[in-house]
Short mmCIF file of C-alpha atoms (C1' of nucleotides) in Angstrom, two decimals:
data_model
loop_
_atom_site.label_atom_id
_atom_site.label_comp_id
_atom_site.label_asym_id
_atom_site.label_seq_id
_atom_site.Cartn_x
_atom_site.Cartn_y
_atom_site.Cartn_z
CA UNK A 201 -8.72 19.93 38.04
CA UNK A 202 -12.03 18.98 36.51
CA UNK A 203 -12.57 19.35 32.81
CA UNK A 204 -15.75 20.84 31.42
CA UNK A 205 -16.93 19.31 28.17
CA UNK A 206 -18.78 21.87 26.13
CA UNK A 207 -19.49 19.34 23.42
CA UNK A 208 -22.60 17.22 23.56
CA UNK A 209 -22.13 13.64 24.84
CA UNK A 210 -23.62 12.39 21.59
CA UNK A 211 -20.24 12.98 20.01
CA UNK A 212 -19.54 9.47 21.25
CA UNK A 213 -16.30 7.88 20.06
CA UNK A 214 -15.31 10.87 17.99
CA UNK A 215 -12.07 11.69 19.79
CA UNK A 216 -10.32 8.27 19.68
CA UNK A 217 -10.66 7.82 15.92
CA UNK A 218 -8.01 9.77 14.08
CA UNK A 219 -9.10 12.31 11.55
CA UNK A 220 -6.98 10.66 8.88
CA UNK A 221 -8.74 7.37 9.56
CA UNK A 222 -12.17 8.94 9.29
CA UNK A 223 -11.26 10.63 6.02
CA UNK A 224 -9.82 7.40 4.64
CA UNK A 225 -12.87 5.33 5.52
CA UNK A 226 -15.31 7.87 4.17
CA UNK A 227 -13.49 8.39 0.88
CA UNK A 228 -12.89 4.66 0.47
CA UNK A 229 -16.53 3.89 1.12
CA UNK A 230 -17.69 6.52 -1.31
CA UNK A 231 -15.38 5.24 -4.03
CA UNK A 232 -16.46 1.64 -3.46
CA UNK A 233 -20.13 2.61 -3.47
CA UNK A 234 -19.71 4.55 -6.66
CA UNK A 235 -20.65 7.90 -5.11
CA UNK A 236 -17.25 9.06 -6.21
CA UNK A 237 -17.29 7.80 -9.76
CA UNK A 238 -14.19 6.63 -11.62
CA UNK A 239 -12.46 9.63 -13.12
CA UNK A 240 -13.83 11.99 -10.47
CA UNK A 241 -11.35 14.57 -9.25
CA UNK A 242 -10.29 14.85 -5.64
CA UNK A 243 -8.95 18.21 -4.49
CA UNK A 244 -7.32 18.41 -1.10
CA UNK A 245 -8.91 21.67 -0.02
CA UNK A 246 -12.32 20.73 -1.36
CA UNK A 247 -12.42 17.28 0.22
CA UNK A 248 -10.90 18.39 3.51
CA UNK A 249 -13.59 21.05 3.83
CA UNK A 250 -16.35 18.59 2.93
CA UNK A 251 -15.24 15.87 5.32
CA UNK A 252 -14.32 18.27 8.07
CA UNK A 253 -10.65 17.56 8.58
CA UNK A 254 -7.62 19.62 7.78
CA UNK A 255 -5.41 19.04 4.78
CA UNK A 256 -2.73 17.07 6.62
CA UNK A 257 -4.83 14.05 7.65
CA UNK A 258 -6.73 14.19 4.37
CA UNK A 259 -3.43 14.01 2.57
CA UNK A 260 -2.55 10.89 4.56
CA UNK A 261 -5.91 9.39 3.62
CA UNK A 262 -5.31 10.02 -0.08
CA UNK A 263 -1.84 8.50 0.20
CA UNK A 264 -3.43 5.31 1.52
CA UNK A 265 -6.01 5.32 -1.26
CA UNK A 266 -3.20 5.66 -3.79
CA UNK A 267 -1.38 2.66 -2.36
CA UNK A 268 -4.71 0.81 -2.47
CA UNK A 269 -4.88 1.61 -6.17
CA UNK A 270 -8.18 3.44 -5.80
CA UNK A 271 -6.78 6.89 -6.50
CA UNK A 272 -4.10 8.13 -8.85
CA UNK A 273 -2.23 11.43 -8.83
CA UNK A 274 -1.93 13.59 -11.90
CA UNK A 275 1.06 15.95 -11.62
CA UNK A 276 -0.24 19.45 -11.35
CA UNK A 277 -3.85 18.46 -11.81
CA UNK A 278 -4.79 17.03 -8.48
CA UNK A 279 -5.93 13.46 -7.84
CA UNK A 280 -8.59 11.33 -9.45
CA UNK A 281 -10.49 8.14 -8.73
CA UNK A 282 -8.98 5.40 -10.89
CA UNK A 283 -10.91 4.01 -13.82
CA UNK A 284 -11.90 0.35 -14.10
CA UNK A 285 -11.57 -0.78 -17.69
CA UNK A 286 -12.80 -4.14 -18.93
CA UNK A 287 -9.19 -5.17 -19.37
CA UNK A 288 -8.33 -4.26 -15.80
CA UNK A 289 -11.26 -6.34 -14.59
CA UNK A 290 -9.91 -9.33 -16.50
CA UNK A 291 -6.47 -8.69 -15.04
CA UNK A 292 -7.90 -8.44 -11.57
CA UNK A 293 -9.69 -11.74 -11.91
CA UNK A 294 -6.51 -13.33 -13.16
CA UNK A 295 -4.72 -12.44 -9.94
CA UNK A 296 -7.76 -13.31 -7.93
CA UNK A 297 -7.80 -16.78 -9.44
CA UNK A 298 -4.16 -17.37 -8.59
CA UNK A 299 -4.62 -16.27 -4.99
CA UNK A 300 -8.01 -17.79 -4.22
CA UNK A 301 -7.21 -21.11 -5.82
CA UNK A 302 -4.15 -21.27 -3.63
CA UNK A 303 -6.14 -20.22 -0.59
CA UNK A 304 -8.80 -22.85 -1.26
CA UNK A 305 -6.14 -25.50 -1.67
CA UNK A 306 -4.55 -24.58 1.64
CA UNK A 307 -7.88 -24.34 3.40
CA UNK A 308 -8.65 -27.90 2.30
CA UNK A 309 -5.32 -29.07 3.69
CA UNK A 310 -5.54 -27.22 7.01
CA UNK A 311 -9.28 -27.32 7.33
CA UNK A 312 -11.23 -26.39 10.43
CA UNK A 313 -14.31 -28.61 10.08
CA UNK A 314 -16.47 -26.77 12.60
CA UNK A 315 -16.32 -23.44 10.80
CA UNK A 316 -16.95 -24.87 7.35
CA UNK A 317 -19.70 -27.18 8.58
CA UNK A 318 -21.52 -24.11 9.83
CA UNK A 319 -20.91 -22.33 6.54
CA UNK A 320 -22.24 -25.29 4.61
CA UNK A 321 -25.47 -25.19 6.57
CA UNK A 322 -25.79 -21.50 5.78
CA UNK A 323 -25.10 -21.88 2.09
CA UNK A 324 -27.59 -24.72 1.77
CA UNK A 325 -30.24 -22.20 2.79
CA UNK A 326 -28.82 -19.44 0.59
CA UNK A 327 -31.23 -19.96 -2.34
CA UNK A 328 -34.09 -19.33 0.07
CA UNK A 329 -32.56 -16.03 1.12
CA UNK A 330 -32.68 -14.79 -2.46
CA UNK A 331 -36.46 -14.89 -2.40
CA UNK A 332 -36.75 -12.70 0.68
CA UNK A 333 -36.15 -9.30 -0.86
CA UNK A 334 -33.45 -6.79 0.04
CA UNK A 335 -32.98 -8.12 3.59
CA UNK A 336 -32.30 -11.62 2.31
CA UNK A 337 -29.99 -10.24 -0.34
CA UNK A 338 -28.08 -8.31 2.26
CA UNK A 339 -27.76 -11.45 4.37
CA UNK A 340 -26.53 -13.31 1.31
CA UNK A 341 -23.68 -10.86 0.76
CA UNK A 342 -22.89 -11.05 4.45
CA UNK A 343 -22.57 -14.78 3.99
CA UNK A 344 -20.05 -14.30 1.20
CA UNK A 345 -18.02 -12.14 3.53
CA UNK A 346 -18.14 -14.84 6.20
CA UNK A 347 -16.90 -17.33 3.65
CA UNK A 348 -14.00 -15.04 2.74
CA UNK A 349 -13.17 -14.54 6.40
CA UNK A 350 -13.22 -18.28 7.03
CA UNK A 351 -10.85 -18.77 4.12
CA UNK A 352 -8.54 -16.08 5.51
CA UNK A 353 -8.55 -17.68 8.92
CA UNK A 354 -7.88 -21.10 7.42
CA UNK A 355 -4.83 -20.10 5.40
CA UNK A 356 -3.21 -18.38 8.39
CA UNK A 357 -0.93 -16.39 6.14
CA UNK A 358 -0.80 -12.61 6.60
CA UNK A 359 0.85 -12.06 3.23
CA UNK A 360 -1.77 -14.06 1.37
CA UNK A 361 -4.60 -12.49 3.34
CA UNK A 362 -3.18 -9.05 2.63
CA UNK A 363 -2.90 -9.71 -1.08
CA UNK A 364 -6.46 -11.04 -1.14
CA UNK A 365 -7.67 -7.98 0.73
CA UNK A 366 -6.18 -5.77 -1.94
CA UNK A 367 -7.91 -7.74 -4.67
CA UNK A 368 -11.24 -7.75 -2.85
CA UNK A 369 -11.10 -3.98 -2.46
CA UNK A 370 -11.27 -3.60 -6.21
CA UNK A 371 -13.85 -6.36 -6.47
CA UNK A 372 -16.19 -4.38 -4.26
CA UNK A 373 -16.29 -1.73 -6.97
CA UNK A 374 -17.01 -4.28 -9.67
CA UNK A 375 -19.63 -6.20 -7.77
CA UNK A 376 -22.11 -3.35 -8.02
CA UNK A 377 -22.28 -3.91 -11.75
CA UNK A 378 -23.55 -7.46 -11.77
CA UNK A 379 -25.39 -7.81 -8.52
CA UNK A 380 -28.91 -7.62 -9.87
CA UNK A 381 -29.03 -11.10 -11.34
CA UNK A 382 -30.91 -13.59 -9.12
CA UNK A 383 -30.12 -16.52 -11.37
CA UNK A 384 -26.41 -15.82 -11.16
CA UNK A 385 -26.58 -15.46 -7.37
CA UNK A 386 -28.29 -18.83 -7.04
CA UNK A 387 -25.62 -20.44 -9.21
CA UNK A 388 -22.90 -18.68 -7.21
CA UNK A 389 -24.33 -20.10 -3.99
CA UNK A 390 -24.13 -23.60 -5.45
CA UNK A 391 -20.54 -22.97 -6.51
CA UNK A 392 -19.61 -21.79 -3.04
CA UNK A 393 -21.27 -24.85 -1.60
CA UNK A 394 -19.13 -27.11 -3.75
CA UNK A 395 -15.96 -25.32 -2.64
CA UNK A 396 -16.98 -25.69 0.99
CA UNK A 397 -17.70 -29.38 0.56
CA UNK A 398 -14.36 -29.89 -1.12
CA UNK A 399 -12.64 -28.16 1.80
CA UNK A 400 -14.58 -30.30 4.28
CA UNK A 401 -13.59 -33.43 2.37
CA UNK A 402 -9.96 -32.35 2.45
CA UNK A 403 -9.94 -32.51 -1.34
CA UNK A 404 -7.54 -29.67 -2.07
CA UNK A 405 -7.46 -30.31 -5.78
CA UNK A 406 -11.23 -30.13 -6.08
CA UNK A 407 -11.31 -27.04 -3.89
CA UNK A 408 -8.88 -25.31 -6.24
CA UNK A 409 -10.67 -26.38 -9.39
CA UNK A 410 -14.09 -25.49 -8.02
CA UNK A 411 -12.73 -22.08 -7.12
CA UNK A 412 -11.39 -21.69 -10.64
CA UNK A 413 -14.78 -22.56 -12.09
CA UNK A 414 -16.57 -20.22 -9.72
CA UNK A 415 -14.33 -17.29 -10.60
CA UNK A 416 -14.66 -18.02 -14.29
CA UNK A 417 -18.44 -17.89 -14.01
CA UNK A 418 -18.28 -14.78 -11.89
CA UNK A 419 -16.10 -12.99 -14.41
CA UNK A 420 -18.31 -14.09 -17.27
CA UNK A 421 -21.33 -12.68 -15.45
CA UNK A 422 -19.62 -9.38 -14.70
CA UNK A 423 -18.47 -8.93 -18.28
CA UNK A 424 -21.96 -9.76 -19.56
CA UNK A 425 -23.43 -7.21 -17.16
CA UNK A 426 -21.05 -4.57 -18.45
CA UNK A 427 -21.99 -5.37 -22.03
CA UNK A 428 -25.64 -5.11 -21.08
CA UNK A 429 -25.15 -1.77 -19.38
CA UNK A 430 -23.13 -0.51 -22.32
CA UNK A 431 -25.88 -1.52 -24.73
CA UNK A 432 -28.60 -0.11 -22.48
CA UNK A 433 -27.11 2.74 -20.45
CA UNK A 434 -30.52 3.77 -19.14
CA UNK A 435 -31.10 0.40 -17.48
CA UNK B 665 14.68 24.84 -29.80
CA UNK B 666 17.75 24.85 -27.57
CA UNK B 667 17.39 25.14 -23.82
CA UNK B 668 19.93 26.86 -21.62
CA UNK B 669 20.49 25.20 -18.26
CA UNK B 670 21.68 27.67 -15.69
CA UNK B 671 22.06 24.99 -13.07
CA UNK B 672 25.27 23.02 -12.90
CA UNK B 673 24.85 19.63 -14.57
CA UNK B 674 26.10 17.94 -11.42
CA UNK B 675 23.00 19.08 -9.63
CA UNK B 676 21.14 16.51 -11.69
CA UNK B 677 17.56 15.80 -10.75
CA UNK B 678 17.88 17.07 -7.21
CA UNK B 679 15.14 19.72 -7.23
CA UNK B 680 12.29 17.71 -8.82
CA UNK B 681 12.52 14.83 -6.36
CA UNK B 682 10.20 15.40 -3.45
CA UNK B 683 11.53 15.27 0.05
CA UNK B 684 9.04 12.55 0.94
CA UNK B 685 10.33 10.47 -1.98
CA UNK B 686 13.94 10.89 -0.89
CA UNK B 687 13.10 9.90 2.66
CA UNK B 688 11.12 6.89 1.47
CA UNK B 689 13.89 5.62 -0.80
CA UNK B 690 16.58 6.10 1.79
CA UNK B 691 14.68 4.40 4.59
CA UNK B 692 13.52 1.60 2.31
CA UNK B 693 17.05 1.01 1.08
CA UNK B 694 18.44 0.97 4.59
CA UNK B 695 15.81 -1.52 5.75
CA UNK B 696 16.38 -3.77 2.75
CA UNK B 697 20.15 -3.62 3.22
CA UNK B 698 19.82 -4.45 6.88
CA UNK B 699 21.34 -1.16 8.04
CA UNK B 700 18.07 -0.63 9.86
CA UNK B 701 17.73 -4.02 11.49
CA UNK B 702 14.40 -5.70 12.19
CA UNK B 703 13.05 -4.40 15.47
CA UNK B 704 14.88 -1.10 15.15
CA UNK B 705 12.86 1.88 16.27
CA UNK B 706 12.04 4.77 13.98
CA UNK B 707 11.23 8.10 15.61
CA UNK B 708 9.85 10.86 13.44
CA UNK B 709 11.96 13.65 14.90
CA UNK B 710 15.13 11.57 14.97
CA UNK B 711 14.84 10.27 11.41
CA UNK B 712 13.69 13.56 9.95
CA UNK B 713 16.76 15.26 11.44
CA UNK B 714 19.07 12.53 10.19
CA UNK B 715 17.73 12.47 6.64
CA UNK B 716 17.35 16.21 6.46
CA UNK B 717 13.65 16.61 5.80
CA UNK B 718 10.91 17.90 8.03
CA UNK B 719 8.46 15.68 9.87
CA UNK B 720 5.64 16.02 7.34
CA UNK B 721 7.34 14.35 4.35
CA UNK B 722 9.03 11.86 6.64
CA UNK B 723 5.64 10.94 7.96
CA UNK B 724 4.44 10.29 4.41
CA UNK B 725 7.50 8.12 3.83
CA UNK B 726 6.77 6.04 6.93
CA UNK B 727 3.16 5.68 5.88
CA UNK B 728 4.34 4.17 2.59
CA UNK B 729 6.72 1.84 4.41
CA UNK B 730 3.85 0.71 6.61
CA UNK B 731 1.70 -0.13 3.61
CA UNK B 732 4.72 -1.98 2.19
CA UNK B 733 4.79 -4.03 5.38
CA UNK B 734 8.35 -2.97 6.17
CA UNK B 735 7.42 -0.86 9.18
CA UNK B 736 4.80 -1.28 11.89
CA UNK B 737 3.42 1.28 14.31
CA UNK B 738 3.26 0.68 18.02
CA UNK B 739 0.66 2.93 19.63
CA UNK B 740 2.45 5.40 21.84
CA UNK B 741 5.86 3.87 21.27
CA UNK B 742 6.77 5.07 17.84
CA UNK B 743 7.42 2.89 14.82
CA UNK B 744 9.68 -0.08 14.28
CA UNK B 745 11.13 -2.10 11.42
CA UNK B 746 9.11 -5.29 11.10
CA UNK B 747 10.66 -8.60 12.09
CA UNK B 748 11.11 -11.49 9.68
CA UNK B 749 10.41 -14.75 11.45
CA UNK B 750 11.04 -18.15 9.92
CA UNK B 751 7.29 -18.63 9.74
CA UNK B 752 6.79 -15.38 7.88
CA UNK B 753 9.46 -16.41 5.39
CA UNK B 754 7.55 -19.63 4.74
CA UNK B 755 4.35 -17.66 4.36
CA UNK B 756 6.00 -15.24 1.99
CA UNK B 757 7.25 -18.05 -0.21
CA UNK B 758 3.79 -19.58 -0.23
CA UNK B 759 2.36 -16.43 -1.79
CA UNK B 760 5.36 -16.08 -4.02
CA UNK B 761 4.78 -19.56 -5.36
CA UNK B 762 1.17 -18.84 -6.17
CA UNK B 763 1.99 -15.61 -7.98
CA UNK B 764 5.15 -16.62 -9.81
CA UNK B 765 3.77 -19.96 -10.94
CA UNK B 766 0.85 -18.08 -12.42
CA UNK B 767 3.16 -15.51 -13.97
CA UNK B 768 5.37 -18.21 -15.49
CA UNK B 769 2.32 -19.95 -16.89
CA UNK B 770 1.09 -16.76 -18.53
CA UNK B 771 4.53 -15.86 -19.80
CA UNK B 772 4.69 -19.23 -21.55
CA UNK B 773 1.31 -18.59 -23.15
CA UNK B 774 1.98 -15.02 -24.25
CA UNK B 775 5.69 -15.42 -24.80
CA UNK B 776 7.91 -12.86 -26.44
CA UNK B 777 10.62 -15.12 -27.95
CA UNK B 778 13.18 -12.38 -28.59
CA UNK B 779 13.41 -11.29 -24.95
CA UNK B 780 13.62 -14.78 -23.53
CA UNK B 781 16.05 -15.96 -26.20
CA UNK B 782 18.38 -13.20 -25.05
CA UNK B 783 17.86 -14.17 -21.44
CA UNK B 784 18.60 -17.78 -22.21
CA UNK B 785 21.93 -16.83 -23.74
CA UNK B 786 22.77 -14.84 -20.62
CA UNK B 787 21.79 -17.60 -18.22
CA UNK B 788 23.80 -20.18 -20.13
CA UNK B 789 26.85 -18.10 -19.26
CA UNK B 790 25.75 -17.50 -15.68
CA UNK B 791 27.86 -20.27 -14.11
CA UNK B 792 30.94 -18.57 -15.54
CA UNK B 793 29.96 -15.29 -13.88
CA UNK B 794 30.06 -16.95 -10.51
CA UNK B 795 33.79 -17.55 -10.84
CA UNK B 796 34.59 -13.91 -11.50
CA UNK B 797 34.42 -12.51 -8.00
CA UNK B 798 32.16 -9.74 -6.72
CA UNK B 799 31.72 -8.11 -10.12
CA UNK B 800 30.45 -11.34 -11.63
CA UNK B 801 28.21 -11.90 -8.64
CA UNK B 802 26.78 -8.44 -9.01
CA UNK B 803 26.14 -9.11 -12.68
CA UNK B 804 24.44 -12.37 -11.74
CA UNK B 805 21.98 -10.64 -9.46
CA UNK B 806 21.39 -8.06 -12.16
CA UNK B 807 20.48 -10.94 -14.44
CA UNK B 808 17.90 -12.19 -11.96
CA UNK B 809 16.35 -8.74 -11.96
CA UNK B 810 16.24 -8.76 -15.76
CA UNK B 811 14.49 -12.11 -15.61
CA UNK B 812 11.92 -10.74 -13.17
CA UNK B 813 11.40 -7.69 -15.39
CA UNK B 814 10.92 -9.87 -18.45
CA UNK B 815 8.33 -11.90 -16.57
CA UNK B 816 6.53 -8.72 -15.52
CA UNK B 817 6.52 -7.44 -19.08
CA UNK B 818 5.25 -10.77 -20.37
CA UNK B 819 2.27 -11.03 -18.06
CA UNK B 820 1.10 -7.49 -18.88
CA UNK B 821 -0.99 -7.35 -15.75
CA UNK B 822 -0.52 -4.37 -13.41
CA UNK B 823 -2.27 -6.11 -10.53
CA UNK B 824 -0.10 -9.20 -10.77
CA UNK B 825 3.04 -7.14 -11.24
CA UNK B 826 2.11 -5.03 -8.24
CA UNK B 827 1.51 -8.06 -6.05
CA UNK B 828 4.82 -9.54 -7.16
CA UNK B 829 6.59 -6.27 -6.42
CA UNK B 830 5.27 -6.40 -2.87
CA UNK B 831 6.52 -9.93 -2.43
CA UNK B 832 9.92 -9.14 -3.94
CA UNK B 833 10.34 -6.22 -1.56
CA UNK B 834 10.36 -8.61 1.36
CA UNK B 835 12.49 -11.10 -0.55
CA UNK B 836 15.22 -8.51 -0.88
CA UNK B 837 15.56 -8.57 2.90
CA UNK B 838 15.71 -12.35 2.98
CA UNK B 839 18.15 -12.76 0.12
CA UNK B 840 20.98 -11.29 2.16
CA UNK B 841 20.85 -14.33 4.40
CA UNK B 842 21.59 -17.02 1.87
CA UNK B 843 23.51 -15.24 -0.84
CA UNK B 844 26.95 -16.58 0.01
CA UNK B 845 26.47 -20.05 -1.39
CA UNK B 846 28.09 -20.55 -4.82
CA UNK B 847 26.73 -24.04 -5.19
CA UNK B 848 23.21 -22.84 -4.65
CA UNK B 849 23.64 -19.98 -7.10
CA UNK B 850 24.85 -22.36 -9.78
CA UNK B 851 21.84 -24.58 -9.21
CA UNK B 852 19.54 -21.57 -9.24
CA UNK B 853 20.93 -20.49 -12.60
CA UNK B 854 20.14 -23.92 -14.00
CA UNK B 855 16.62 -23.72 -12.58
CA UNK B 856 16.08 -20.32 -14.16
CA UNK B 857 17.35 -21.68 -17.43
CA UNK B 858 14.78 -24.45 -17.35
CA UNK B 859 11.98 -21.95 -16.69
CA UNK B 860 13.16 -19.82 -19.60
CA UNK B 861 13.29 -22.79 -21.92
CA UNK B 862 9.81 -23.85 -20.87
CA UNK B 863 8.56 -20.35 -21.64
CA UNK B 864 10.30 -20.38 -25.01
CA UNK B 865 8.75 -23.74 -25.79
CA UNK B 866 5.33 -22.41 -24.84
CA UNK B 867 5.06 -25.18 -22.28
CA UNK B 868 3.05 -23.35 -19.62
CA UNK B 869 2.66 -26.41 -17.41
CA UNK B 870 6.40 -27.03 -17.32
CA UNK B 871 7.07 -23.34 -16.72
CA UNK B 872 4.79 -23.42 -13.69
CA UNK B 873 6.18 -26.65 -12.29
CA UNK B 874 9.79 -25.57 -12.87
CA UNK B 875 9.00 -22.35 -11.02
CA UNK B 876 7.53 -24.36 -8.17
CA UNK B 877 10.66 -26.48 -7.97
CA UNK B 878 12.92 -23.44 -8.13
CA UNK B 879 11.10 -21.69 -5.31
CA UNK B 880 11.08 -24.83 -3.22
CA UNK B 881 14.85 -25.12 -3.57
CA UNK B 882 15.28 -21.42 -2.89
CA UNK B 883 13.23 -21.61 0.29
CA UNK B 884 15.09 -24.71 1.43
CA UNK B 885 18.39 -22.90 0.94
CA UNK B 886 17.23 -19.82 2.80
CA UNK B 887 15.96 -21.85 5.74
CA UNK B 888 19.20 -23.84 5.85
CA UNK B 889 21.17 -20.60 5.84
CA UNK B 890 19.13 -19.30 8.75
CA UNK B 891 19.73 -22.52 10.68
CA UNK B 892 23.43 -22.20 9.94
CA UNK B 893 23.56 -18.59 11.10
CA UNK B 894 21.60 -19.47 14.20
CA UNK B 895 24.00 -22.29 15.02
CA UNK B 896 27.04 -20.19 14.17
CA UNK B 897 26.19 -16.54 14.73
CA UNK B 898 29.82 -15.50 14.22
CA UNK B 899 29.91 -16.89 10.69
"C1'" DT C 978 -8.49 35.71 -36.60
"C1'" DG C 979 -4.75 32.81 -35.02
"C1'" DA C 980 -0.77 32.02 -32.35
"C1'" DA C 981 2.54 33.02 -28.92
"C1'" DG C 982 3.86 35.05 -24.83
"C1'" DT C 983 2.83 36.32 -20.25
"C1'" DT C 984 0.32 36.59 -16.20
"C1'" DC C 985 -2.49 34.89 -12.69
"C1'" DC C 986 -4.41 31.32 -10.23
"C1'" DT C 987 -4.85 27.01 -8.23
"C1'" DA C 988 -3.26 22.88 -6.17
"C1'" DT C 989 0.16 20.38 -4.04
"C1'" DG C 990 4.77 20.15 -1.28
"C1'" DT C 991 6.90 21.60 2.92
"C1'" DA C 992 7.83 23.52 7.43
"C1'" DT C 993 6.52 24.54 11.97
"C1'" DA C 994 3.66 25.41 16.05
"C1'" DC C 995 0.29 23.41 19.04
"C1'" DA C 996 -2.69 19.61 21.22
"C1'" DT C 997 -2.96 15.24 23.30
"C1'" DA C 998 -2.42 10.52 24.72
"C1'" DG C 999 0.39 7.04 26.48
"C1'" DA C 1000 4.54 5.29 28.94
"C1'" DA C 1001 8.08 5.34 32.05
"C1'" DT C 1002 9.65 7.05 36.24
"C1'" DC C 1003 9.82 8.72 40.66
"C1'" DG C 1004 7.83 9.43 45.03
"C1'" DG C 1005 4.88 8.23 48.79
"C1'" DT C 1006 2.61 4.97 51.63
"C1'" DG C 1007 1.13 0.52 53.50
"C1'" DC D 945 10.19 -3.93 50.38
"C1'" DA D 946 6.26 -3.81 47.32
"C1'" DC D 947 2.54 -1.51 45.36
"C1'" DC D 948 -0.16 2.38 44.01
"C1'" DG D 949 -0.40 7.02 42.49
"C1'" DA D 950 0.74 11.27 40.20
"C1'" DT D 951 3.80 13.65 37.29
"C1'" DT D 952 6.63 14.46 33.59
"C1'" DC D 953 8.29 13.46 29.36
"C1'" DT D 954 8.11 11.90 24.82
"C1'" DA D 955 6.12 10.82 20.57
"C1'" DT D 956 2.55 11.13 17.45
"C1'" DG D 957 -1.83 13.63 15.64
"C1'" DT D 958 -3.45 17.94 13.84
"C1'" DA D 959 -3.80 22.61 12.11
"C1'" DT D 960 -2.07 26.35 9.62
"C1'" DA D 961 1.16 29.35 7.13
"C1'" DC D 962 4.36 29.62 3.40
"C1'" DA D 963 6.83 28.12 -1.04
"C1'" DT D 964 6.52 26.60 -5.65
"C1'" DA D 965 5.29 24.45 -9.94
"C1'" DG D 966 2.18 23.77 -13.45
"C1'" DG D 967 -2.06 25.04 -16.08
"C1'" DA D 968 -5.42 27.89 -17.98
"C1'" DA D 969 -6.87 32.00 -19.66
"C1'" DC D 970 -6.19 36.45 -21.26
"C1'" DT D 971 -3.89 39.75 -23.91
"C1'" DT D 972 -1.22 41.33 -27.57
"C1'" DC D 973 0.95 41.19 -31.91
"C1'" DA D 974 1.22 39.71 -36.60
#
DNA sequence: TGAAGTTCCTATGTATACATAGAATCGGTG
DNA sequence: CACCGATTCTATGTATACATAGGAACTTCA
């Protein structure tokens, strides 16, 4: 009972990934990258046709995006990508501070020296990365992700990690706004380095305060970037 | 501009509520009340028949429960109500502390005296409620909810409120374990009162610390109750 | 020309039929 | 008796057809 595959082998891992998962990832990525701008409408039939799945899995994908807070439903008028007001950015950073300060504190208490030693070495070289063009920049952001992952692993708390993941989802949308500021990135690297050193020293109080400072600076930079864009929309 | 309702008033809001919403609320309530015990299996066909909706809306309901963390999917073996280990309770309280301390701090900074004055008056009388049987007990828990709502309103931060809502969802499952302890409830009322007074005084530091103490005591009580139940399953 | 009523259209909500993967079971064989 | 295999069964994943509500636009009347 042999089966003949008429599809080309290049299809690869297409079958195992569910259609709803594909739709979710694609829509989520497009929203985070700004391809689907805030306020943009999402119609089931339209999007299902575009992505190449039927309405049922697409509907499941949109349901997940709604619970992520990336999409909102308007009764009778379809769905839309949620807006990110300046106020909501402030609110987001407020929660982020509460969670990340706590995470940093815990990481300092339950520290895994090996991981953070390695991270320290990487962050010491971070300023150099920023002078190596797009590739270095990309590596820099990868490093931030590794730092976040190390923090997640250190806290060993699924609830906290989950809450942080939700916050970071929205941050990914914001980050695009202020990412073209080399001076800020250099300063951010130094701030991360201080947090890492505090964790390595087991100084939970310093880790929390350094995190607070870092997030304050980050928010300040983002808000300034928004002001700049608002004053100079063409830039 | 009078409107004539041809439907019987007893029908109420039955038509406008979506089937997926009904299924979600019923399942969520049953999980929170313990009718659907941790580890219990949820089959789409079975549950959809029981609740009286088709598989599609039931599926949407389960998807929401999964994102709430109340249900987990086992590949090929259906879905099950998530377990609540002692460790996960500790982890939950850790996040709760971070969020509620922050919320209390903000509430003290942006306080709305009228609301918290009223709450204070209610909590002063709370010990009396505890001597009035089930009705008083019910009123007591209602009071806690009003306190939570007042905190939510005070922080004016949808992200923080949302994160707290997620935490409180799981707390509702835990609360059943330790709710039969009058002494603890009396102490808890006093702890709430202190938080309220700190907020009224605009003492954000005290509000945060009092919240920390309250949650520490609450967790201690819950863990003791679990130990007791484990040692005396019949009780 | 403006406003109100109606009609049509569109978009989601729901139900059901079909495809498929994984698990448990039962049988055969060493 | 144990282990390996195939088979069957079950449960989800997907597609599509139908129901319905709400909005927008058009028409008609004043």
